[in-house]
Coordinates of C-alpha atoms and ligand atoms in Angstrom, one line a residue:
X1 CA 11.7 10.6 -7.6
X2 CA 14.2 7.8 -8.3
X3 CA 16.9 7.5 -6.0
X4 CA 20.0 6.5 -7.3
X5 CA 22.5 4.6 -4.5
X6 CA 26.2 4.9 -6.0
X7 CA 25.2 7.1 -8.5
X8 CA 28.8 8.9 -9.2
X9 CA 30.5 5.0 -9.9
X10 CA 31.2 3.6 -13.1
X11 CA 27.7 2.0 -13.9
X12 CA 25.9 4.6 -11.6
X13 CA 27.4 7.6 -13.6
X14 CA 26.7 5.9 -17.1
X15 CA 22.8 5.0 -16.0
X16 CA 22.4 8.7 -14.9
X17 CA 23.4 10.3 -18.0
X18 CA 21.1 8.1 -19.9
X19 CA 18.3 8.2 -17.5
X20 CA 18.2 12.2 -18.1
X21 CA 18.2 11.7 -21.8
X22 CA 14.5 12.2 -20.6
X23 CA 13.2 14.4 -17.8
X24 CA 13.3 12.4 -14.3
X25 CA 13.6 13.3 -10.7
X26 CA 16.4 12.1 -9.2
X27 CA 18.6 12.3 -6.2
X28 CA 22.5 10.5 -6.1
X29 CA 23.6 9.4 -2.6
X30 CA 27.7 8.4 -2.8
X31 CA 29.9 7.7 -0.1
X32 CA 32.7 8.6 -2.9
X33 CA 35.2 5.6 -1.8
X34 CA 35.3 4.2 -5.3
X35 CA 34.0 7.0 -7.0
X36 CA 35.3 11.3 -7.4
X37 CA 33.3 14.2 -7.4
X38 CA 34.6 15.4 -10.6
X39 CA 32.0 12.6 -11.9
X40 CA 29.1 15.0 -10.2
X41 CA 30.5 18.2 -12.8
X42 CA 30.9 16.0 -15.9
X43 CA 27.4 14.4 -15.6
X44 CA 25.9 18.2 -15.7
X45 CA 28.2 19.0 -18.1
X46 CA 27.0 16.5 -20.3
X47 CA 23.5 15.9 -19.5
X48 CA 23.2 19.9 -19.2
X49 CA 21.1 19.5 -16.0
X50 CA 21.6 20.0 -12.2
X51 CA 21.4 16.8 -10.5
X52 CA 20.5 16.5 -6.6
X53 CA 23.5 15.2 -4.7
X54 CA 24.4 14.3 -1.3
X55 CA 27.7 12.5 0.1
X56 CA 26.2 9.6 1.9
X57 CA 27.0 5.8 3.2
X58 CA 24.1 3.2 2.7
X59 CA 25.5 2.2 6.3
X60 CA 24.5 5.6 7.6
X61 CA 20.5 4.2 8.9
X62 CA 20.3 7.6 10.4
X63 CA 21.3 9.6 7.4
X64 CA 19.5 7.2 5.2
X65 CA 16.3 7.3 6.9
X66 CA 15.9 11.3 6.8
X67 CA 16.3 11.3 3.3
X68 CA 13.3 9.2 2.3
X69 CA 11.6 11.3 5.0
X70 CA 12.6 14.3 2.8
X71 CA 12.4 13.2 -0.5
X72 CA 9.3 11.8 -2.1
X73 CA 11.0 8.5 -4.0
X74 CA 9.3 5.9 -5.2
X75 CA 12.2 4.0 -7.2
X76 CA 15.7 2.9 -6.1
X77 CA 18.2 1.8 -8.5
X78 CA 20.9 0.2 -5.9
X79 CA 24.5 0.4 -7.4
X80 CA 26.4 1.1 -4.4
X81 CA 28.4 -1.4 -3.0
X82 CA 32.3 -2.8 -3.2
X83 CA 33.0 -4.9 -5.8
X84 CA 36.4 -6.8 -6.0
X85 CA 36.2 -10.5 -5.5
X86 CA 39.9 -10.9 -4.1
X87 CA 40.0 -8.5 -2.2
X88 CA 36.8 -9.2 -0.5
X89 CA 38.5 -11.9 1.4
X90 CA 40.6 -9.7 3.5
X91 CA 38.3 -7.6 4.2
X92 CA 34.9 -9.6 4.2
X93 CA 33.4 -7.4 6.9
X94 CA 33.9 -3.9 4.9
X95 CA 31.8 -6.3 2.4
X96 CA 29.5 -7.8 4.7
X97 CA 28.8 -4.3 6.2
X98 CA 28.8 -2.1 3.2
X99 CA 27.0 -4.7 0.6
X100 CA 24.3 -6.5 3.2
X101 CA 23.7 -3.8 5.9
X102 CA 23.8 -1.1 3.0
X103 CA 21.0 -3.0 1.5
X104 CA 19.1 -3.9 4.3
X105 CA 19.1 -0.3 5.5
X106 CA 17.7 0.7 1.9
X107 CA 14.8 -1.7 2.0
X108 CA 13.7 -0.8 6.0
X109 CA 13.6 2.8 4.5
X110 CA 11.8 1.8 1.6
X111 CA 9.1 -0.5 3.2
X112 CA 8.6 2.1 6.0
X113 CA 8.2 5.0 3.2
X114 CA 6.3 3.1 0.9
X115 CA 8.7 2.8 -2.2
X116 CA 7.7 0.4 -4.3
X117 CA 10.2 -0.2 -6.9
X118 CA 13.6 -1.5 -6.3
X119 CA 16.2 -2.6 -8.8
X120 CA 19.2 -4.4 -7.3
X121 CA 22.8 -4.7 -9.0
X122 CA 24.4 -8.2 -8.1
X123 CA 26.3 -10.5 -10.2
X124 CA 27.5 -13.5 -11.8
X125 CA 30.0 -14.3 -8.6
X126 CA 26.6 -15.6 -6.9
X127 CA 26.4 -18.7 -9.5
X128 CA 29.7 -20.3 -8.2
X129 CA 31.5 -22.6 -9.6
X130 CA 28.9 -25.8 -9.6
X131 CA 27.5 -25.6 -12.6
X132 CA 28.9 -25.3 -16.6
X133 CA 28.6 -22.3 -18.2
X134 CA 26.4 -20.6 -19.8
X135 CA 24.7 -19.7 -16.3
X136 CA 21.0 -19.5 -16.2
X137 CA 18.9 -17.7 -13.6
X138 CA 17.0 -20.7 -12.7
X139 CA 20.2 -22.5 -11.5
X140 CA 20.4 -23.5 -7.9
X141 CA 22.9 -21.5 -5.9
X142 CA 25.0 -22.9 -2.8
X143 CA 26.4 -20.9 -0.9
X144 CA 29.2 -19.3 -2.9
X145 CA 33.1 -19.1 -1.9
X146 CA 34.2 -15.2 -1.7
X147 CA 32.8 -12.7 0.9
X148 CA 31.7 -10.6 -2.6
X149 CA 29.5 -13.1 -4.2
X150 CA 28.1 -14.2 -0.1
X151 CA 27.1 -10.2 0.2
X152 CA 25.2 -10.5 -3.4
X153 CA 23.2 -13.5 -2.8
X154 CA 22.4 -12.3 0.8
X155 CA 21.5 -9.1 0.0
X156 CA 19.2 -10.5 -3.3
X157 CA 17.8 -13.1 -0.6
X158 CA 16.5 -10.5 2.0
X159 CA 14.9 -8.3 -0.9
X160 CA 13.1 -11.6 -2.1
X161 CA 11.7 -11.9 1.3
X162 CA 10.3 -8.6 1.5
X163 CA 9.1 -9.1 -1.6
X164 CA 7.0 -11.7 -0.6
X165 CA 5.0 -10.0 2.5
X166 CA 4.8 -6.5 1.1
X167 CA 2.1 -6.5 -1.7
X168 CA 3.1 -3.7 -3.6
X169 CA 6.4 -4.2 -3.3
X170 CA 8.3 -4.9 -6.3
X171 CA 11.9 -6.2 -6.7
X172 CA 14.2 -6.6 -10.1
X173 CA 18.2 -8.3 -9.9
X174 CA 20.3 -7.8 -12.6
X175 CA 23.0 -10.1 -11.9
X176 CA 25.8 -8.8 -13.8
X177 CA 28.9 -10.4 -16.1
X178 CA 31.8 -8.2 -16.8
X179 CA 30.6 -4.5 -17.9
X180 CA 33.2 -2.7 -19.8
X181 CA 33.5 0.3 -21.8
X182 CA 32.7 4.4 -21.2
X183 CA 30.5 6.9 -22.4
X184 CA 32.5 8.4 -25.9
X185 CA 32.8 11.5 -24.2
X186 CA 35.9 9.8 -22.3
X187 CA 34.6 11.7 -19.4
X188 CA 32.6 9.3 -16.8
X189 CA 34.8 6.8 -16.3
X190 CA 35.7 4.9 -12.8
X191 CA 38.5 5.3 -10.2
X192 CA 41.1 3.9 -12.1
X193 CA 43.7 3.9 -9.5
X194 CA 41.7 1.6 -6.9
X195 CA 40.0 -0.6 -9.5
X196 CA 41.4 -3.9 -10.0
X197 CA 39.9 -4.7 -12.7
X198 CA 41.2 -5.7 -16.0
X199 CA 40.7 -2.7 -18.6
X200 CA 41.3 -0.2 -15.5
X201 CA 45.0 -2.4 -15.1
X202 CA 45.3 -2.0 -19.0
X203 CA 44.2 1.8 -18.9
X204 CA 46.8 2.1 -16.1
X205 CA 49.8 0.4 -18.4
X206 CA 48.8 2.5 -21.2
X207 CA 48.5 5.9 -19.1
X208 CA 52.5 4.8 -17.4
X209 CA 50.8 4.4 -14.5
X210 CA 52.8 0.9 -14.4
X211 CA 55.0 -0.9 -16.1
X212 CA 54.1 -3.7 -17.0
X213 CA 50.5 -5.8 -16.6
X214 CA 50.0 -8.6 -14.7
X215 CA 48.4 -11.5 -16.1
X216 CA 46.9 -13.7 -13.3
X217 CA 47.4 -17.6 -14.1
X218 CA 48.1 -18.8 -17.9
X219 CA 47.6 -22.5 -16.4
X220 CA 43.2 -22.6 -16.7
X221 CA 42.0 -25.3 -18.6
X222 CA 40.7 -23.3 -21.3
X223 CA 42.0 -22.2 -25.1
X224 CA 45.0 -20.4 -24.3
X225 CA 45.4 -20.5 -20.6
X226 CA 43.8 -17.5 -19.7
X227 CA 40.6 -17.0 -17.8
X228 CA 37.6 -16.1 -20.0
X229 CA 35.0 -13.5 -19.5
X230 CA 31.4 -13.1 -20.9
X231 CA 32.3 -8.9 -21.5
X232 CA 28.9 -6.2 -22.0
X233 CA 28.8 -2.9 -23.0
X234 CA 28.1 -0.6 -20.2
X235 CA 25.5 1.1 -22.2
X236 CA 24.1 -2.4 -23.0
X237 CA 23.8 -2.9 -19.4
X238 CA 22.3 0.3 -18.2
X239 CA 19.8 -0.1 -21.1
X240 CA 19.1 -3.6 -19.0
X241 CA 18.3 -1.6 -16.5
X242 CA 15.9 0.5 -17.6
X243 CA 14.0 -2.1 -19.2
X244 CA 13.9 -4.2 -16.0
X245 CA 12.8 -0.8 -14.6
X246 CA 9.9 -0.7 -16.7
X247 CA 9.2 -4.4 -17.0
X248 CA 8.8 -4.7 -12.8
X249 CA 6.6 -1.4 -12.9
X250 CA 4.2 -3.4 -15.3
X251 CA 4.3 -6.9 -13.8
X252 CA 2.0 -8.5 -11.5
X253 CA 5.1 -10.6 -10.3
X254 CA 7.1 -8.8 -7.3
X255 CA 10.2 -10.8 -7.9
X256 CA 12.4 -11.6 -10.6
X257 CA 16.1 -12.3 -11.9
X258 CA 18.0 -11.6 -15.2
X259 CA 21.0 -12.1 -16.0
X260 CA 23.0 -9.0 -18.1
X261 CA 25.8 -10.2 -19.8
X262 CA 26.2 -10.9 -24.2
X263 CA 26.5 -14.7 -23.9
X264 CA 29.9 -15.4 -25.0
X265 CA 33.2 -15.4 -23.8
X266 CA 36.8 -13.8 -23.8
X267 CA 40.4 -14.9 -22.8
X268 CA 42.7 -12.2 -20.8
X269 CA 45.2 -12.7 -23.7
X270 CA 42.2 -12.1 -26.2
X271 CA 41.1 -8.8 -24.8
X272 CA 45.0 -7.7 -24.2
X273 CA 45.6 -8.4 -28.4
X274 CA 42.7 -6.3 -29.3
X275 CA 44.0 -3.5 -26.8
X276 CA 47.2 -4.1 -29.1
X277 CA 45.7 -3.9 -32.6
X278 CA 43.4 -1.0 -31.5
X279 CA 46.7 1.0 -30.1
X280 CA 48.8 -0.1 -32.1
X281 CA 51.3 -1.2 -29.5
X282 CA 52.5 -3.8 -27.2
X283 CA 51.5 -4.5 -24.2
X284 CA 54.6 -5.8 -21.6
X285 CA 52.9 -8.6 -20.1
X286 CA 54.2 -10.5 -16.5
X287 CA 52.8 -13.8 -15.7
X288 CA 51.6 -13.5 -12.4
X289 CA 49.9 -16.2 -10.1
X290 CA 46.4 -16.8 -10.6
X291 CA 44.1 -14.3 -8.5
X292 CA 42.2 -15.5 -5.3
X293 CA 38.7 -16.5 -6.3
X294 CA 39.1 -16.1 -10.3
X295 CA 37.3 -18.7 -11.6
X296 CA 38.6 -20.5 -15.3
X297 CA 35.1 -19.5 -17.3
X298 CA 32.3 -18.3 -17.2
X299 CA 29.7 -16.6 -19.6
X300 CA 26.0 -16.1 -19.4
X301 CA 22.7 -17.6 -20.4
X302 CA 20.6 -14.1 -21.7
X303 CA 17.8 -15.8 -23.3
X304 CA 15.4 -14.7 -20.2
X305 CA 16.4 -11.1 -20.7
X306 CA 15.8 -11.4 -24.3
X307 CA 12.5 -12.9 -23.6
X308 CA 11.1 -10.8 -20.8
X309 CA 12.5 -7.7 -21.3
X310 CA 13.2 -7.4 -25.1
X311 CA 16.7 -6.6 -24.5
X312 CA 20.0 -7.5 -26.3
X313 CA 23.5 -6.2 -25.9
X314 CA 24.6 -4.8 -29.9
X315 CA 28.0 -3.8 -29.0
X316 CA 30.6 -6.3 -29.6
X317 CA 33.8 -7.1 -28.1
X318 CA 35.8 -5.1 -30.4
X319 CA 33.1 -1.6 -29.7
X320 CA 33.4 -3.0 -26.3
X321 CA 36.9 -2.3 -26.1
X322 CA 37.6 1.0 -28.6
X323 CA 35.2 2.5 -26.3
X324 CA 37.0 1.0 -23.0
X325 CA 39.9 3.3 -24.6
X326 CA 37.2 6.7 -24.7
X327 CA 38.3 7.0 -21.1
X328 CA 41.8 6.4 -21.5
X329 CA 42.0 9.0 -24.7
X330 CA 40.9 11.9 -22.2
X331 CA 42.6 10.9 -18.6
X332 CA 46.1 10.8 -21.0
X333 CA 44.9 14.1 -22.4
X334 CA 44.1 15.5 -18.8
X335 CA 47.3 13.5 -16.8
Ligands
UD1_401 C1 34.3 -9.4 -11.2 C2 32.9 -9.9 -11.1 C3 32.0 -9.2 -11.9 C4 32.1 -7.7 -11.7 C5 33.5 -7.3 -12.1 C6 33.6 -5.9 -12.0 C7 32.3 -12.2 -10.9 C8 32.4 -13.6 -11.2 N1 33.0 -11.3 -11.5 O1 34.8 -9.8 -12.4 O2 30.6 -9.6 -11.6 O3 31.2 -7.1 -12.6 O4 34.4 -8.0 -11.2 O5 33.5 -5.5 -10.7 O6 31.6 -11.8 -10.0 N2 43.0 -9.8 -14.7 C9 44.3 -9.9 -15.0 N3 45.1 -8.8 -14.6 C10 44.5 -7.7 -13.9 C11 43.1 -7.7 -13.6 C12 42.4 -8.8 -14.0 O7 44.8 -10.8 -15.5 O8 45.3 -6.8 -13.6 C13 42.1 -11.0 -15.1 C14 41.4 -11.7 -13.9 O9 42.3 -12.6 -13.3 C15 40.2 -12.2 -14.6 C16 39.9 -11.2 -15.7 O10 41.1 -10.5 -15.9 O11 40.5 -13.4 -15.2 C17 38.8 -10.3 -15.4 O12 39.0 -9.7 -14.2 P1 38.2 -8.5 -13.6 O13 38.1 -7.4 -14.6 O14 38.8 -8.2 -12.2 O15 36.7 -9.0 -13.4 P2 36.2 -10.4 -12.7 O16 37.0 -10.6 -11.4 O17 36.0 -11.4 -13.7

């Protein structure tokens, strides 16, 4: 059985419904705090199968620990976690707590329960801002500046170590760029209202949720101002995952890295004018100060994916962004 962590969050919900394109076992643990039940109903709506739930925190040892005592699993796909950069540093130990303690409570389970595969979801953040884009995995990592990208590299850190004493242990890290994008049937989507992302803030403008979106620093030293992004399709990405899946199940190597991410980048005031031509409107923009721990650029170096796990992302910007609107078409239908 594969044990999905997370499982009812944007990338957690998307991976489900195209893990059960084919039969698998599975069981979704959520703590729902970035994610809604609703996600559970629309999953077995669309993947027309009953999927194994329970509400639970990573944190909860306890809870944790008498799952893998009553499930068989022998995979865990780790998505759970909180994700927002800036506002990890005001509240690093929600981050330190949820992302590192989740994690480690995962692995103890796993190691005493003999699981043997474990595919972790981190991200770029961990590369810092040392070295020029694109970023490879093979770049050394200091320790990075926000309490976010400090709970990725730990929590990658302590899986490499128990991947190194426990033989048939086997660890993949997808470290990711900027995912965007939703399954076409609008349905699956994220929790919009807490995001703070950038297509959930656009989503949010376009829905009347607000009036106007804030563009966070115009004053980066790159083309037009804006920061820029190295966007992937979330189906793109989940695909990464099962490939990494079945590449660590194969290999004789018990640790490894890729990054998941298309290798080029995107301006805020890029994306926002594709939003425009795809709609057909315009979006009222307010320059706001730049955002606590955005950095100017970044995109990613995806030869080793390519390489190592045959994968590519084939969705580009322009997909990436009429499909970004699949969940905005049914949440302004349902509103
Ligand atoms: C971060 C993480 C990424 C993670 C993603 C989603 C890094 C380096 N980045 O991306 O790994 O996958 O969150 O969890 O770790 N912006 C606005 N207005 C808004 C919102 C955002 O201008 O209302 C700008 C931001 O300043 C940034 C860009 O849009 O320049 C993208 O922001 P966002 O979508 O939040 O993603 P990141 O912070 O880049």
């Amino acid at each position: 059985m594969i044990l999905v962590t997370g499982g009812l969050g944007y990338i957690g919900s998307h991976f489900i419904v195209q893990l059960l394109k084919e039969d698998t076992d599975l069981l979704i643990i959520d703590n729902l705090s970035n994610s809604k039940l609703d996600n559970l109903k629309f999953i077995e709506n669309l993947t027309k199968k009953k999927i194994n739930f329970i509400e639970c925190d990573t944190r909860d040892k306890k809870n944790i620990n008498k799952i893998f005592l009553n499930e068989t699993i022998d995979t865990i796909i780790h998505f759970a976690g909180l994700k927002s950069i800036s506002e990890s540093f005001e509240k690093s130990s929600e981050y330190f707590s949820n992302n590192i303690s989740g994690t480690s409570n995962l692995l103890d389970s796993a190691l005493k329960n003999n699981v043997n595969n474990f595919i972790f979801s981190s991200s770029a953040t961990v590369y810092g801002n040392k070295h020029p884009s694109p970023w490879k995995e093979s770049q050394e990592i200091n320790l990075p500046e926000s309490p976010y990208a400090i709970s990725k590299i730990v929590s990658e850190k302590i899986l490499e170590n128990a991947s190194r004493f426990q033989i048939n242990f086997k660890v993949g890290v997808l470290r990711y760029f900027n995912p965007i994008g939703y399954h076409e049937s609008g349905y699956i989507g994220e929790n919009i209202a807490t995001s703070k992302n950038l297509i959930p803030a656009i989503i949010n403008y376009l829905l009347g949720n607000s009036k106007i979106l804030n563009v966070y620093g115009n004053d980066y030293e790159t083309h037009d101002g804006s920061c820029v992004r190295d966007y992937v399709h979330i189906n793109d990405l989940v695909d990464g995952h099962l490939k990494a899946l079945k590449y660590i199940k194969n290999s004789n190597k018990n640790f490894d890295i890729w990054n998941l991410g298309s290798g080029c980048g995107y301006s805020v005031f890029q994306i926002i004018n594709i939003f425009e031509k795809l709609t057909n409107s315009k979006i009222k923009i307010s320059m706001s100060p730049r955002r606590n721990g955005d950095l100017p650029y970044f995109w990613a170096d995806i030869s080793k994916a390519k390489k190592e796990l045959n994968w590519a992302p084939v969705k580009h910007i322009e997909e990436m962004i009429a499909d970004s609107l699949n969940h905005y078409n049914y949440l302004s239908k349902t509103n």
